[in-house]
Short mmCIF file of C-alpha atoms in Angstrom, two decimals:
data_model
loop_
_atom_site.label_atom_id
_atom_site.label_comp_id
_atom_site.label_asym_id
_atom_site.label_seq_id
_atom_site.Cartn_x
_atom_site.Cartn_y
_atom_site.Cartn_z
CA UNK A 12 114.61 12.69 218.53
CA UNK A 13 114.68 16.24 219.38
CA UNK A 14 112.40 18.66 217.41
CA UNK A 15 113.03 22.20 216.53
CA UNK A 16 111.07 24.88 214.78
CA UNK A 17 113.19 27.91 213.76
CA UNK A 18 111.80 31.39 213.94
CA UNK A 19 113.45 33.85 210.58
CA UNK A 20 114.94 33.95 207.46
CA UNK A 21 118.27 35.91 207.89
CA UNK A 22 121.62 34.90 207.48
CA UNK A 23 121.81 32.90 211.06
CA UNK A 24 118.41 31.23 210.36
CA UNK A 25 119.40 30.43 206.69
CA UNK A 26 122.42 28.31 207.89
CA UNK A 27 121.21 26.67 210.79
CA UNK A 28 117.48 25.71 209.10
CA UNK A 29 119.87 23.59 205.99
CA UNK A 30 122.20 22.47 208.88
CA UNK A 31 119.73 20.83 210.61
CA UNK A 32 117.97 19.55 207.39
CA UNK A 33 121.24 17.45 206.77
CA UNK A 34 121.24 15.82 209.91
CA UNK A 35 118.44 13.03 210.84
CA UNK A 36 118.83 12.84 214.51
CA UNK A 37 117.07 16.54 214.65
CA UNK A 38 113.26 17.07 213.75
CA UNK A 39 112.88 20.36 211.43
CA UNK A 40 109.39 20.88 212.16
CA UNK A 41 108.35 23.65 210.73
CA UNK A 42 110.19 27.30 209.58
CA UNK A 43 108.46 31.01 210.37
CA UNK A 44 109.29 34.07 208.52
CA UNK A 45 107.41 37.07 207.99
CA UNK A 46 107.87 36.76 204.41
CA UNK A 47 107.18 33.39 202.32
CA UNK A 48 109.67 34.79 199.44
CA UNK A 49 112.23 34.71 201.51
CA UNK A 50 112.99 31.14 201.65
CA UNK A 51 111.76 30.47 198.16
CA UNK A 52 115.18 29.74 197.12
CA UNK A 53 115.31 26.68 199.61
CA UNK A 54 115.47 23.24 198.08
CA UNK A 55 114.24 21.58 201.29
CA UNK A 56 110.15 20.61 202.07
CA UNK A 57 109.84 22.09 205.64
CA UNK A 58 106.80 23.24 206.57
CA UNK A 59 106.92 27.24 206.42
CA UNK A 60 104.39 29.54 208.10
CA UNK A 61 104.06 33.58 207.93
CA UNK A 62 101.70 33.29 211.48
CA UNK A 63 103.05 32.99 214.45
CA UNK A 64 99.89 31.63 215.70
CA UNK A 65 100.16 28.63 213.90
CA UNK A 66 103.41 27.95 215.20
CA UNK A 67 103.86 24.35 215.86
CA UNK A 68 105.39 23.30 218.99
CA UNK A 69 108.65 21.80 219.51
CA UNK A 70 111.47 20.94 221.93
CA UNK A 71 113.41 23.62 220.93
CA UNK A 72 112.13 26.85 219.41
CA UNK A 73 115.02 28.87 217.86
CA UNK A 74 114.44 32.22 217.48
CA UNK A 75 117.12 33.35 215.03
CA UNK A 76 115.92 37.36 214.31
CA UNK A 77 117.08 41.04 214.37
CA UNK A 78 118.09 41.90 217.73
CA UNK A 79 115.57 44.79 217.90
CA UNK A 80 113.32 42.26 217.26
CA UNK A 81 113.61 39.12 219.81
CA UNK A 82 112.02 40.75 222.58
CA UNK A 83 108.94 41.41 220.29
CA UNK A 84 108.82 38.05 218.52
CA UNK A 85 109.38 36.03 221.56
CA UNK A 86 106.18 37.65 223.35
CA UNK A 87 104.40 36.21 220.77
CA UNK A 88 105.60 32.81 221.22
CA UNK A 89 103.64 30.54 223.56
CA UNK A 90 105.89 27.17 222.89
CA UNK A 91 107.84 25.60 225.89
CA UNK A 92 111.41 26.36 225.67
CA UNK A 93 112.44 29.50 223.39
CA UNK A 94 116.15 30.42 222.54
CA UNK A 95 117.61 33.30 220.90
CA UNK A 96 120.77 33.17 218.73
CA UNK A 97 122.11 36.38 219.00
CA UNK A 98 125.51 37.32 221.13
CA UNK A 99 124.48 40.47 222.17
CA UNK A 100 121.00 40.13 223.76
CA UNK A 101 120.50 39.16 227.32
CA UNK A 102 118.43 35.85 228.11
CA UNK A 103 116.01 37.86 230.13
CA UNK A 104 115.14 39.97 226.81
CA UNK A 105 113.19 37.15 225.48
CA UNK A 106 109.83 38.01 226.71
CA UNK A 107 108.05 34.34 226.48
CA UNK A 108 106.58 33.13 229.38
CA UNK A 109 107.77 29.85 229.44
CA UNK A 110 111.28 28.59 229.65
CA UNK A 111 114.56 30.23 228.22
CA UNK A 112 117.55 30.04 226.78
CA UNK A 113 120.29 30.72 224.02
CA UNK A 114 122.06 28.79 221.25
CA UNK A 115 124.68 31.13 219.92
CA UNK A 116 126.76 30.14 217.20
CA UNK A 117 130.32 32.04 217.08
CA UNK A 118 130.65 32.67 213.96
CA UNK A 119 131.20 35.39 211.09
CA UNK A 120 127.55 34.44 208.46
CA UNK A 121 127.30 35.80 205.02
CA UNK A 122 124.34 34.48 203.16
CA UNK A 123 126.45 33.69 200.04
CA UNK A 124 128.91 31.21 201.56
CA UNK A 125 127.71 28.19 202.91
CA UNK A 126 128.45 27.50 206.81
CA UNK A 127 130.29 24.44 207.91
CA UNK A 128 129.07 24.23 211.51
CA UNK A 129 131.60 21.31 212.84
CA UNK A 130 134.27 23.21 215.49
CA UNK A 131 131.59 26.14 215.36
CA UNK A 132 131.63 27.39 219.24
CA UNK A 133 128.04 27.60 220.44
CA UNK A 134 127.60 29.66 223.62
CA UNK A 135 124.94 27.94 225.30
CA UNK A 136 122.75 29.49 228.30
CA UNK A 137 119.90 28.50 229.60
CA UNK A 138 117.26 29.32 232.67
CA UNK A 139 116.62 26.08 234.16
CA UNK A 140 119.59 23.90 234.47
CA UNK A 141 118.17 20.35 233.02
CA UNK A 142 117.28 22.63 229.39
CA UNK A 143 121.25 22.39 229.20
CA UNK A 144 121.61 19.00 227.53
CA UNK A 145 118.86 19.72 225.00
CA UNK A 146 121.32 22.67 223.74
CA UNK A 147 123.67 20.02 223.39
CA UNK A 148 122.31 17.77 222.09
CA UNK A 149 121.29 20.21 219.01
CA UNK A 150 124.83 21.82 218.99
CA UNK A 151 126.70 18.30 218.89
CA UNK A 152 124.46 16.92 216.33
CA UNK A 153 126.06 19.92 214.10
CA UNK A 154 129.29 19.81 214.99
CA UNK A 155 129.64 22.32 217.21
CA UNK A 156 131.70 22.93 219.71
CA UNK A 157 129.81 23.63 223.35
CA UNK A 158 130.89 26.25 225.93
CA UNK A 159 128.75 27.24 228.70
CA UNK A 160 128.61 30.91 228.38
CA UNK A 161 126.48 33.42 230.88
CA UNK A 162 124.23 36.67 229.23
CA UNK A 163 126.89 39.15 230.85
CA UNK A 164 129.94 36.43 229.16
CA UNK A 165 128.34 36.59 225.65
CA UNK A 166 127.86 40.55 226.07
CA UNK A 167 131.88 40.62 226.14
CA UNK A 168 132.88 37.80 224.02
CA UNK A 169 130.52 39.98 221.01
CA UNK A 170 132.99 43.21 221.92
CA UNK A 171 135.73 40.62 221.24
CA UNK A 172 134.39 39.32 218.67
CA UNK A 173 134.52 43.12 217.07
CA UNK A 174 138.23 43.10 217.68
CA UNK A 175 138.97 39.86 216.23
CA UNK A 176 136.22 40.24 213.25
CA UNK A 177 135.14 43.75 212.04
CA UNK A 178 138.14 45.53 213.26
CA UNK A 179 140.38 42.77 212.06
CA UNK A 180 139.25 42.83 208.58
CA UNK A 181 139.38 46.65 208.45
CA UNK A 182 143.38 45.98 209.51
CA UNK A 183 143.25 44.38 205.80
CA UNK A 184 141.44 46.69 204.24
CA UNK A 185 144.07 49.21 205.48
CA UNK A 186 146.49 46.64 203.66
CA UNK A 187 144.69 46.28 200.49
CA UNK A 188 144.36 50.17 200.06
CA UNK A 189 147.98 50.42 200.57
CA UNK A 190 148.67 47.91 197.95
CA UNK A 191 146.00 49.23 195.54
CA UNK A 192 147.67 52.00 195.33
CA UNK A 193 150.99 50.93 194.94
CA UNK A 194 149.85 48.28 191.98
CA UNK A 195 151.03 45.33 194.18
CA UNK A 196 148.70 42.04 193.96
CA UNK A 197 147.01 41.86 197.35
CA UNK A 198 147.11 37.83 197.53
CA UNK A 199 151.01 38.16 198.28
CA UNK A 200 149.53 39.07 201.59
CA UNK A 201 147.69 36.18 202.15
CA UNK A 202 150.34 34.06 203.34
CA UNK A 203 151.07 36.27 206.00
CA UNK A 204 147.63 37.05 206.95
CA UNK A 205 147.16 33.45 207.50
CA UNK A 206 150.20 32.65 209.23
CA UNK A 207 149.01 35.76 211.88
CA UNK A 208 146.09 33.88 212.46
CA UNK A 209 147.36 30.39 212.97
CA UNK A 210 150.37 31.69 215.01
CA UNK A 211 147.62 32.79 217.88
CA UNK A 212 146.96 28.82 218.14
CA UNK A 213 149.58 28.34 219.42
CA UNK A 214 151.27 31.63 221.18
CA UNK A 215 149.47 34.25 223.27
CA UNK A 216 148.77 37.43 220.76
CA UNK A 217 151.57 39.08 223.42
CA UNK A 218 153.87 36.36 222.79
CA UNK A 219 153.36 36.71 219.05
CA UNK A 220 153.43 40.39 219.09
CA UNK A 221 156.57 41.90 216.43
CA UNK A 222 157.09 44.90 214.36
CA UNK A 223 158.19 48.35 215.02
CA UNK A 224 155.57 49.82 217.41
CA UNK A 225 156.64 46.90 220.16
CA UNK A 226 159.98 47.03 219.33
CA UNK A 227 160.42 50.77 219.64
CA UNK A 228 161.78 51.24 216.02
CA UNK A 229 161.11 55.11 215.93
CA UNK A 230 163.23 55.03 212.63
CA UNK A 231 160.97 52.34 210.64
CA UNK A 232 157.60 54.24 212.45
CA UNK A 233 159.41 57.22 210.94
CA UNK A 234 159.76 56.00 207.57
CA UNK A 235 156.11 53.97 206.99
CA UNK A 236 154.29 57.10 208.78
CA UNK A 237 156.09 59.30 205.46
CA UNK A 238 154.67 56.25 203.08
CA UNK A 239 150.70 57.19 204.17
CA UNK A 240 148.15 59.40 203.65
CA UNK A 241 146.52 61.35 206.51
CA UNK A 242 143.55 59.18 207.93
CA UNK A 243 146.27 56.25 207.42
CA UNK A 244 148.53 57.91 209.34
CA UNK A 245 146.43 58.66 211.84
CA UNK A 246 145.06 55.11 212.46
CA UNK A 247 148.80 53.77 212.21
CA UNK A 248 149.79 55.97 215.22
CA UNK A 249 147.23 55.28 217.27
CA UNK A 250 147.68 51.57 216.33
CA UNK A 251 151.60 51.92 217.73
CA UNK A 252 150.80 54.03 220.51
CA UNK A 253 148.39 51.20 221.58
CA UNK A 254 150.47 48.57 221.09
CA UNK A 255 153.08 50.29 222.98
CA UNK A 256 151.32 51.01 225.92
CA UNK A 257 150.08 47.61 226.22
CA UNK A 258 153.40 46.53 226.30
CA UNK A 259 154.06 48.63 229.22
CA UNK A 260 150.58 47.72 231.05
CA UNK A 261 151.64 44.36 231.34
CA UNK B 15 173.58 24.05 190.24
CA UNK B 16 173.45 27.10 191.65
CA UNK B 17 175.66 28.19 194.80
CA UNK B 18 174.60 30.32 197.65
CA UNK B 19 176.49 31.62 200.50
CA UNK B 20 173.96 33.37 203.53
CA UNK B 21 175.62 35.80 205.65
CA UNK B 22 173.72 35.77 209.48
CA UNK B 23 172.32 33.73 211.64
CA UNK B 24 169.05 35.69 212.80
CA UNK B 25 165.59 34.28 212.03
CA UNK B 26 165.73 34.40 208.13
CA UNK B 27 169.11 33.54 207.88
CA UNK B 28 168.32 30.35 210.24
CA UNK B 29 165.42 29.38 208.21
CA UNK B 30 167.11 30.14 205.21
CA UNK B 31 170.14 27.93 205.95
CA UNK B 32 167.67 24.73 207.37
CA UNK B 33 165.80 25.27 203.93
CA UNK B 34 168.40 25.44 201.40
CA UNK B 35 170.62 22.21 203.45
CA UNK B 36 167.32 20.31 202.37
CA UNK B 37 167.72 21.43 198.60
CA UNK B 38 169.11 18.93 196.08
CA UNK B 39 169.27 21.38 193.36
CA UNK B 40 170.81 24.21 195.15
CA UNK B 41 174.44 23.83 196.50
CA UNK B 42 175.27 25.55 200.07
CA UNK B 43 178.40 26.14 200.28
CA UNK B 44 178.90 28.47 203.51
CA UNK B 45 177.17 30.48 206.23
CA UNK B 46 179.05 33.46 207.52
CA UNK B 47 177.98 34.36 211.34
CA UNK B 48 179.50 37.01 213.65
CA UNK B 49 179.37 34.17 216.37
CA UNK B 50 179.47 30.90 215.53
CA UNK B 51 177.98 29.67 218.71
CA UNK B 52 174.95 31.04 216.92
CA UNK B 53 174.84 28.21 214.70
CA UNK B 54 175.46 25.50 216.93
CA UNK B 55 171.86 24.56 217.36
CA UNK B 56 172.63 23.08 213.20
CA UNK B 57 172.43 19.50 212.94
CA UNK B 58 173.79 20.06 209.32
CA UNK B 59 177.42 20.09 207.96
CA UNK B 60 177.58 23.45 206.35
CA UNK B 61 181.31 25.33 206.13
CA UNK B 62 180.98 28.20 208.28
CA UNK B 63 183.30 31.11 208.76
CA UNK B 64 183.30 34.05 211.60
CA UNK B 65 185.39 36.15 209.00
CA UNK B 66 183.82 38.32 205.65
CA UNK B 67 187.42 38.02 204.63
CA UNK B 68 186.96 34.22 204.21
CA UNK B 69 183.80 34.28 202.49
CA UNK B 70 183.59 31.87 199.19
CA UNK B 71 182.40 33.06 196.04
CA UNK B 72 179.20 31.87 194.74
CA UNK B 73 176.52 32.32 192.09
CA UNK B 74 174.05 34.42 195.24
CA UNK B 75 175.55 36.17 198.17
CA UNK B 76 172.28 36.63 200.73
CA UNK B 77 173.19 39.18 203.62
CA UNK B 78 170.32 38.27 205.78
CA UNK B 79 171.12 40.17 209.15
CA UNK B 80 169.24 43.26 210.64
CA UNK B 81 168.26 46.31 208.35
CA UNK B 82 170.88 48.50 210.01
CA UNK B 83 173.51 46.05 209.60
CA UNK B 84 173.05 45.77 205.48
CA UNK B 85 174.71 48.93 204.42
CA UNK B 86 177.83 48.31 206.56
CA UNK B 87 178.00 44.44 206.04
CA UNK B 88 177.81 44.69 202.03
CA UNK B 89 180.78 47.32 201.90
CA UNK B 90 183.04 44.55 203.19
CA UNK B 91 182.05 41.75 200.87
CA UNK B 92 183.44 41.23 197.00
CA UNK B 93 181.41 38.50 195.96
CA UNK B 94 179.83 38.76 192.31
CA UNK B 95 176.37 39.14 193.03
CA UNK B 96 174.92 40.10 196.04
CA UNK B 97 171.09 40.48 197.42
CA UNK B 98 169.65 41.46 200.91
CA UNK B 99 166.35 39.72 202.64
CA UNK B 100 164.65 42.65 203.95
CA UNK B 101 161.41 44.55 203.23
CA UNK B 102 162.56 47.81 204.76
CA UNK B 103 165.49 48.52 202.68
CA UNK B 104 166.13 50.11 199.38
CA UNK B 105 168.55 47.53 196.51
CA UNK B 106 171.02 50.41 196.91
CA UNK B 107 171.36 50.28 200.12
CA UNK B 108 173.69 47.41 199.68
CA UNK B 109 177.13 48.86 199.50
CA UNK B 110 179.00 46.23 197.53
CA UNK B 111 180.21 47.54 194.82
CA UNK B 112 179.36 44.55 191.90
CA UNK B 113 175.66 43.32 191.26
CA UNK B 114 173.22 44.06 193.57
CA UNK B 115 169.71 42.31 194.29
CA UNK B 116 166.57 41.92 197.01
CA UNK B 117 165.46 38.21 197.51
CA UNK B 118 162.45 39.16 200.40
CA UNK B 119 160.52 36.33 201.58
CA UNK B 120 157.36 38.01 203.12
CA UNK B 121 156.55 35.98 206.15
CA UNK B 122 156.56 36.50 209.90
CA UNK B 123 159.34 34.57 210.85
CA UNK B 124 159.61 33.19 214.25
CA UNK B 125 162.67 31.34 215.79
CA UNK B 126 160.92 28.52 217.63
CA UNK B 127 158.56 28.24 214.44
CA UNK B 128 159.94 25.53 211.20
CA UNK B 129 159.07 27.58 208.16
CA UNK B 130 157.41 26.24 205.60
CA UNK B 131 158.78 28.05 202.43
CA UNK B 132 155.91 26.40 199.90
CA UNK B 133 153.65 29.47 198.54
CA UNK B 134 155.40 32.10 200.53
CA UNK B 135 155.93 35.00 198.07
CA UNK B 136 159.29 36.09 197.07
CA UNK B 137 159.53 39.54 196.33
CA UNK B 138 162.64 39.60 194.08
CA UNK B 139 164.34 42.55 192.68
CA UNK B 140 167.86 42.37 190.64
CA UNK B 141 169.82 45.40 188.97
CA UNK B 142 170.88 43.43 186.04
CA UNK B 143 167.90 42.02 184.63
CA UNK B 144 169.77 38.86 183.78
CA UNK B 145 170.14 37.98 187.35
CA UNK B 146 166.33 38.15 187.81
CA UNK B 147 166.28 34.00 186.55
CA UNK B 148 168.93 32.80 189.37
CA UNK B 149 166.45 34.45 191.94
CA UNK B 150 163.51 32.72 190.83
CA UNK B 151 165.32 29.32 191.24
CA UNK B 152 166.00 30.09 194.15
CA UNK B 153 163.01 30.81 195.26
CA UNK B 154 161.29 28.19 193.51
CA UNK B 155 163.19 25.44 194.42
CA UNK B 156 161.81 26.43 198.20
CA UNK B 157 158.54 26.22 196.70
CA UNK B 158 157.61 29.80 196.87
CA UNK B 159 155.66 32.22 195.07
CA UNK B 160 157.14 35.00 192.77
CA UNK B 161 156.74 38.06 192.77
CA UNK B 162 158.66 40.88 190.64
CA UNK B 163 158.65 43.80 193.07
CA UNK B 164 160.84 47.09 192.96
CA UNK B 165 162.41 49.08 195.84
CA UNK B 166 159.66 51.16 196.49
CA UNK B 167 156.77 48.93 196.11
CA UNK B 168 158.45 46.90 198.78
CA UNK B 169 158.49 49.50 201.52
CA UNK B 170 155.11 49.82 200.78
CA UNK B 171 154.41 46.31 201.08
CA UNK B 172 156.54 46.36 204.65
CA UNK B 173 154.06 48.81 205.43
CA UNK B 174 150.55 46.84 204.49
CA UNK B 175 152.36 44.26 206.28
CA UNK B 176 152.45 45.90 209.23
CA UNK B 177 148.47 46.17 208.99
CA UNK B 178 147.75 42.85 208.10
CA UNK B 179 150.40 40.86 210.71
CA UNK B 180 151.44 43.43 213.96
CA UNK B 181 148.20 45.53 213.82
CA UNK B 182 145.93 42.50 213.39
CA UNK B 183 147.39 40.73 216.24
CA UNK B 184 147.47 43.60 218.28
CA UNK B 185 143.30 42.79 217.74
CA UNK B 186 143.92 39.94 218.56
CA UNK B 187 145.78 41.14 221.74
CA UNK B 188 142.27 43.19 222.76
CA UNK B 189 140.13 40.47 222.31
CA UNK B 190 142.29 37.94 224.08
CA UNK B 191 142.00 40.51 227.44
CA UNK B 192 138.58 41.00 226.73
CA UNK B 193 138.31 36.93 227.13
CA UNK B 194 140.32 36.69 230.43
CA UNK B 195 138.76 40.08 231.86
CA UNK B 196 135.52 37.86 231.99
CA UNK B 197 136.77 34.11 232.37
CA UNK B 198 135.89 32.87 228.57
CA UNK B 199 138.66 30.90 226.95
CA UNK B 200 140.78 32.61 224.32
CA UNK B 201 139.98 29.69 221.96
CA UNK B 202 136.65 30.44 221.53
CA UNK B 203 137.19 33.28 219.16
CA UNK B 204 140.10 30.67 216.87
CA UNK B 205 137.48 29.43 213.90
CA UNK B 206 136.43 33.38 213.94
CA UNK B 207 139.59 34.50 213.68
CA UNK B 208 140.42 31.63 211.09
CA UNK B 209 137.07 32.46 209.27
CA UNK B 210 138.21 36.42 209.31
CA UNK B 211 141.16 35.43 207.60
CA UNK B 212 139.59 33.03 205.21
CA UNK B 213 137.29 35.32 203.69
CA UNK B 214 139.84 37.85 202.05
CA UNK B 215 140.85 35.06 199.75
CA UNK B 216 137.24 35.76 198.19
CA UNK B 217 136.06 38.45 199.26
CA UNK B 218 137.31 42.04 199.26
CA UNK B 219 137.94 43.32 202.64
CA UNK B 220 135.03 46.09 201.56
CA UNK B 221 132.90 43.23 201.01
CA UNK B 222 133.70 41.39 203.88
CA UNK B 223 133.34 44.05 206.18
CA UNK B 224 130.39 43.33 208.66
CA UNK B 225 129.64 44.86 212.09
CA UNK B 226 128.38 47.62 214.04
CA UNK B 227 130.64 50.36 212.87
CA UNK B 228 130.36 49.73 209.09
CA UNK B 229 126.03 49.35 209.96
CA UNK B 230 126.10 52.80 212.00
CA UNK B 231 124.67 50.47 214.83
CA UNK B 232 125.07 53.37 217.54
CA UNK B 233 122.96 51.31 220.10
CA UNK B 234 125.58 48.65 219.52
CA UNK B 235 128.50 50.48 219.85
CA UNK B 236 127.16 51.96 222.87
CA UNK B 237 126.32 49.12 224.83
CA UNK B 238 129.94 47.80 223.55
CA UNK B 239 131.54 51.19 224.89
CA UNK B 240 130.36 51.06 228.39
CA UNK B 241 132.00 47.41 228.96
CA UNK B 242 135.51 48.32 227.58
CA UNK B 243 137.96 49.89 229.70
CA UNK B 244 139.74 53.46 228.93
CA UNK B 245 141.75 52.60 226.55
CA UNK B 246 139.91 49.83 225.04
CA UNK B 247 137.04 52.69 224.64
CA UNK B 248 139.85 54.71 222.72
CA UNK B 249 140.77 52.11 219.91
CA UNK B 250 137.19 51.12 219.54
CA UNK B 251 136.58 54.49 218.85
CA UNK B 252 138.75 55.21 216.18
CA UNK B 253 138.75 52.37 214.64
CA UNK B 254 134.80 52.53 214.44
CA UNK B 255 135.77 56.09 212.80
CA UNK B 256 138.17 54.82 210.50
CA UNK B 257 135.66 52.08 209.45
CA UNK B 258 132.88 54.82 208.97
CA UNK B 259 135.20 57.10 207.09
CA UNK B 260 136.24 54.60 204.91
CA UNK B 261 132.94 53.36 203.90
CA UNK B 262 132.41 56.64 202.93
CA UNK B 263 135.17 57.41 200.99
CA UNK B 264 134.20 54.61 198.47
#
C-alpha cells in the first residue's frame, strides 16, 4: 500500500486529502497546514501537524500550496519523493533535495463543491523514471485519468486552461449581463452552453465554429454591435476580428 | 390535433421535419422546399411540394429558411397563421398578411448532429394572444422548454448567444492550438471544459469566475504572455482587461 502525507489546506489539498480518505488502497498518513483551524471542519481522523519538522515520511509527499510558496515549503521538506500539484510551476522549483515530481490534477476546484476525481486528467512528471508508476498508482486509485505531461507541457496546457476556463466563463458572464438587462432568465442559455461544450467531443472547435464573425455576416455584426454597450462592444469586435483571422490563418 | 406545414429544408427545418414525423399528437401534413432533392436524405413519407402556390393550409405555417429569405418567403404565402424560427428577426418581419408568430428553438443546430428537442427552450412570440396555446403544444409535444419572449428580447438573446456558443468556442479554438503547438492532446482540457460549463447552473458566472485576471496575478499573466504567440498575446490581453473591468464595475 502506498502512503502519502499531503502538505496544505487549500482548495487542491482539501479535495485530494477526502479523496484519498475514501479509498483504502492509499495510506493518508498524516496532513500539514500552517494553521490547525483550517481543517477543523474535516470529519476524517488523520493525523494533522502545524511543523514541518515532524513531518512523517511517506512514499509520496504531496505538496498541494500557493505557488509562491512551493519552492519555500519544499526546502523544508527532507522526505524521499516530493510532488507539487500546481500547473504552472516547473519541477525544478521544488527545492528538496531528494527526488521530484508532480501530480497535477486538471481541474477547475472551488472549496464549496465537492470534487469527483474519476476522468480527472492528472499531468504526471517526474525526475527519475521508475517514480512514474507510484504517480499512477495514486492517480488510478482516484479515478483519474493519467497523461505524461513535461514542466514546459504543463506551463502551456495552464495558458489553455485560461482559455477554456477563466476566459470561457467570462464569455457567459458577457451573456448573463446581456440578459440581465434585458429581463430574460439566464438558464434558457444553458442548453446551448452545454451543447457548445459537448459538441467539442466530438468536432474540432474549427469544425464547430458558426455565427456571424466566421461567416462574414457584416449585417448581423452590424445589428448585435447597435444592441451593446461600449466595453461590450469592444470585446465583441475583437472577439470577430479574432475569429476571423483565424479563419484565414488556417 | 394540430397541423403544421414547415417551409425549408436547412438545418432547423430538417430537424424540425425528423422531430415532428415522430409526433403522435401533432399531424405533418407537408414540407415545402425550393429543391426537393434537398429532402431526399428523408426516410419518412411526408407530402412535399417545390411550389408556395401548393402549400396546404394548416393550424401553424413555420417558414424555417435563412433570415434574409423570411420577409420575401412570407409575402407569398396565405396560410392562416404563420411563425418564423429565427432569433435574428423581428415578428413583423414576416410579410404575410394574416396572423403572425416566432416559434425560436435556441440551439446550435448542426446538420450531421440528431437533435434532441427535450429541454431546449422555445422562445415563442404570437400577435394574437390566443395563438400563444397552439405554440406551446407545439413545443411541448417536442419536449421543450417555454419561454414567452418578445421581438426585442430575442435579438438580444441572439446576441448573448453569440457569447455563450461562437465566442466560447472560439476559446475553445485557442486552447485547442495551444494543445497541438506543444504535442498535448486536445482531450485533456474536455472534463474542464465540461466542469466550466457545469458550474453556471449554480453558480453565477461572477461567482464562478477564477483565474489570474480576475486575482490581478500579474506574475501569472506574465509568464502566460511570453508563451503565446502575437495574436494569442492580443486576446489574452483584452480579455484579461475585460475581466478586470468587469470585476470592477460590480
Amino acid at each position: 500500500m502506498i502512503s502519502v502525507v499531503v502538505v496544505g489546506s487549500g482548495n487542491v489539498a482539501t479535495h485530494l486529502i477526502q479523496a484519498f480518505s475514501q479509498v483504502d488502497t492509499i495510506c493518508l498518513k498524516q496532513v500539514y497546514t500552517r494553521n490547525l483551524d483550517d481543517l477543523e471542519t474535516f470529519k476524517i481522523t488523520i493525523p494533522v501537524t502545524n511543523s514541518l519538522d515532524l513531518l512523517e515520511e511517506a512514499d509520496v509527499t504531496i505538496i498541494a500550496v500557493s505557488d509562491d510558496a512551493i519552492s519555500e515549503v519544499s526546502s523544508q521538506i527532507q522526505n524521499s519523493f516530493v510532488v507539487h500539484t500546481s500547473g504552472n510551476t516547473g519541477m525544478q522549483q521544488l527545492r528538496n533535495s531528494t527526488r521530484k515530481g508532480v501530480f497535477y490534477p486538471l481541474q477547475s476546484f472551488s472549496k464549496e463543491k465537492p470534487v469527483d476525481f474519476h476522468h480527472i486528467p492528472f499531468c504526471l512528471e517526474v525526475e527519475n523514471s521508475k517514480d512514474m508508476a507510484m504517480l499512477e498508482i495514486l492517480a488510478n486509485a482516484l479515478g483519474g485519468s493519467i497523461y505524461h505531461i513535461s514542466s514546459d507541457q504543463r506551463k502551456n496546457i495552464h495558458v489553455a486552461a485560461v482559455f477554456a476556463n477563466n476566459f470561457t466563463n467570462h464569455m457567459y458572464q458577457m451573456a448573463k449581463d446581456i440578459c440581465d438587462t434585458h429581463q430574460i432568465p439566464f438558464d434558457i442559455l444553458q442548453p446551448l452552453i452545454e451543447e457548445t461544450a459537448d459538441k467539442v467531443k466530438r468536432l474540432s472547435p474549427k469544425d464547430a465554429q458558426t455565427g456571424p464573425a466566421i461567416r462574414k455576416d457584416e449585417k448581423t455584426i452590424k445589428n448585435h454591435l447597435n444592441l451593446l454597450d461600449s466595453s461590450q462592444k469592444e470585446l465583441y469586435k475583437h472577439l470577430t476580428e479574432s475569429i476571423q483571422k483565424h479563419g484565414k490563418k488556417l
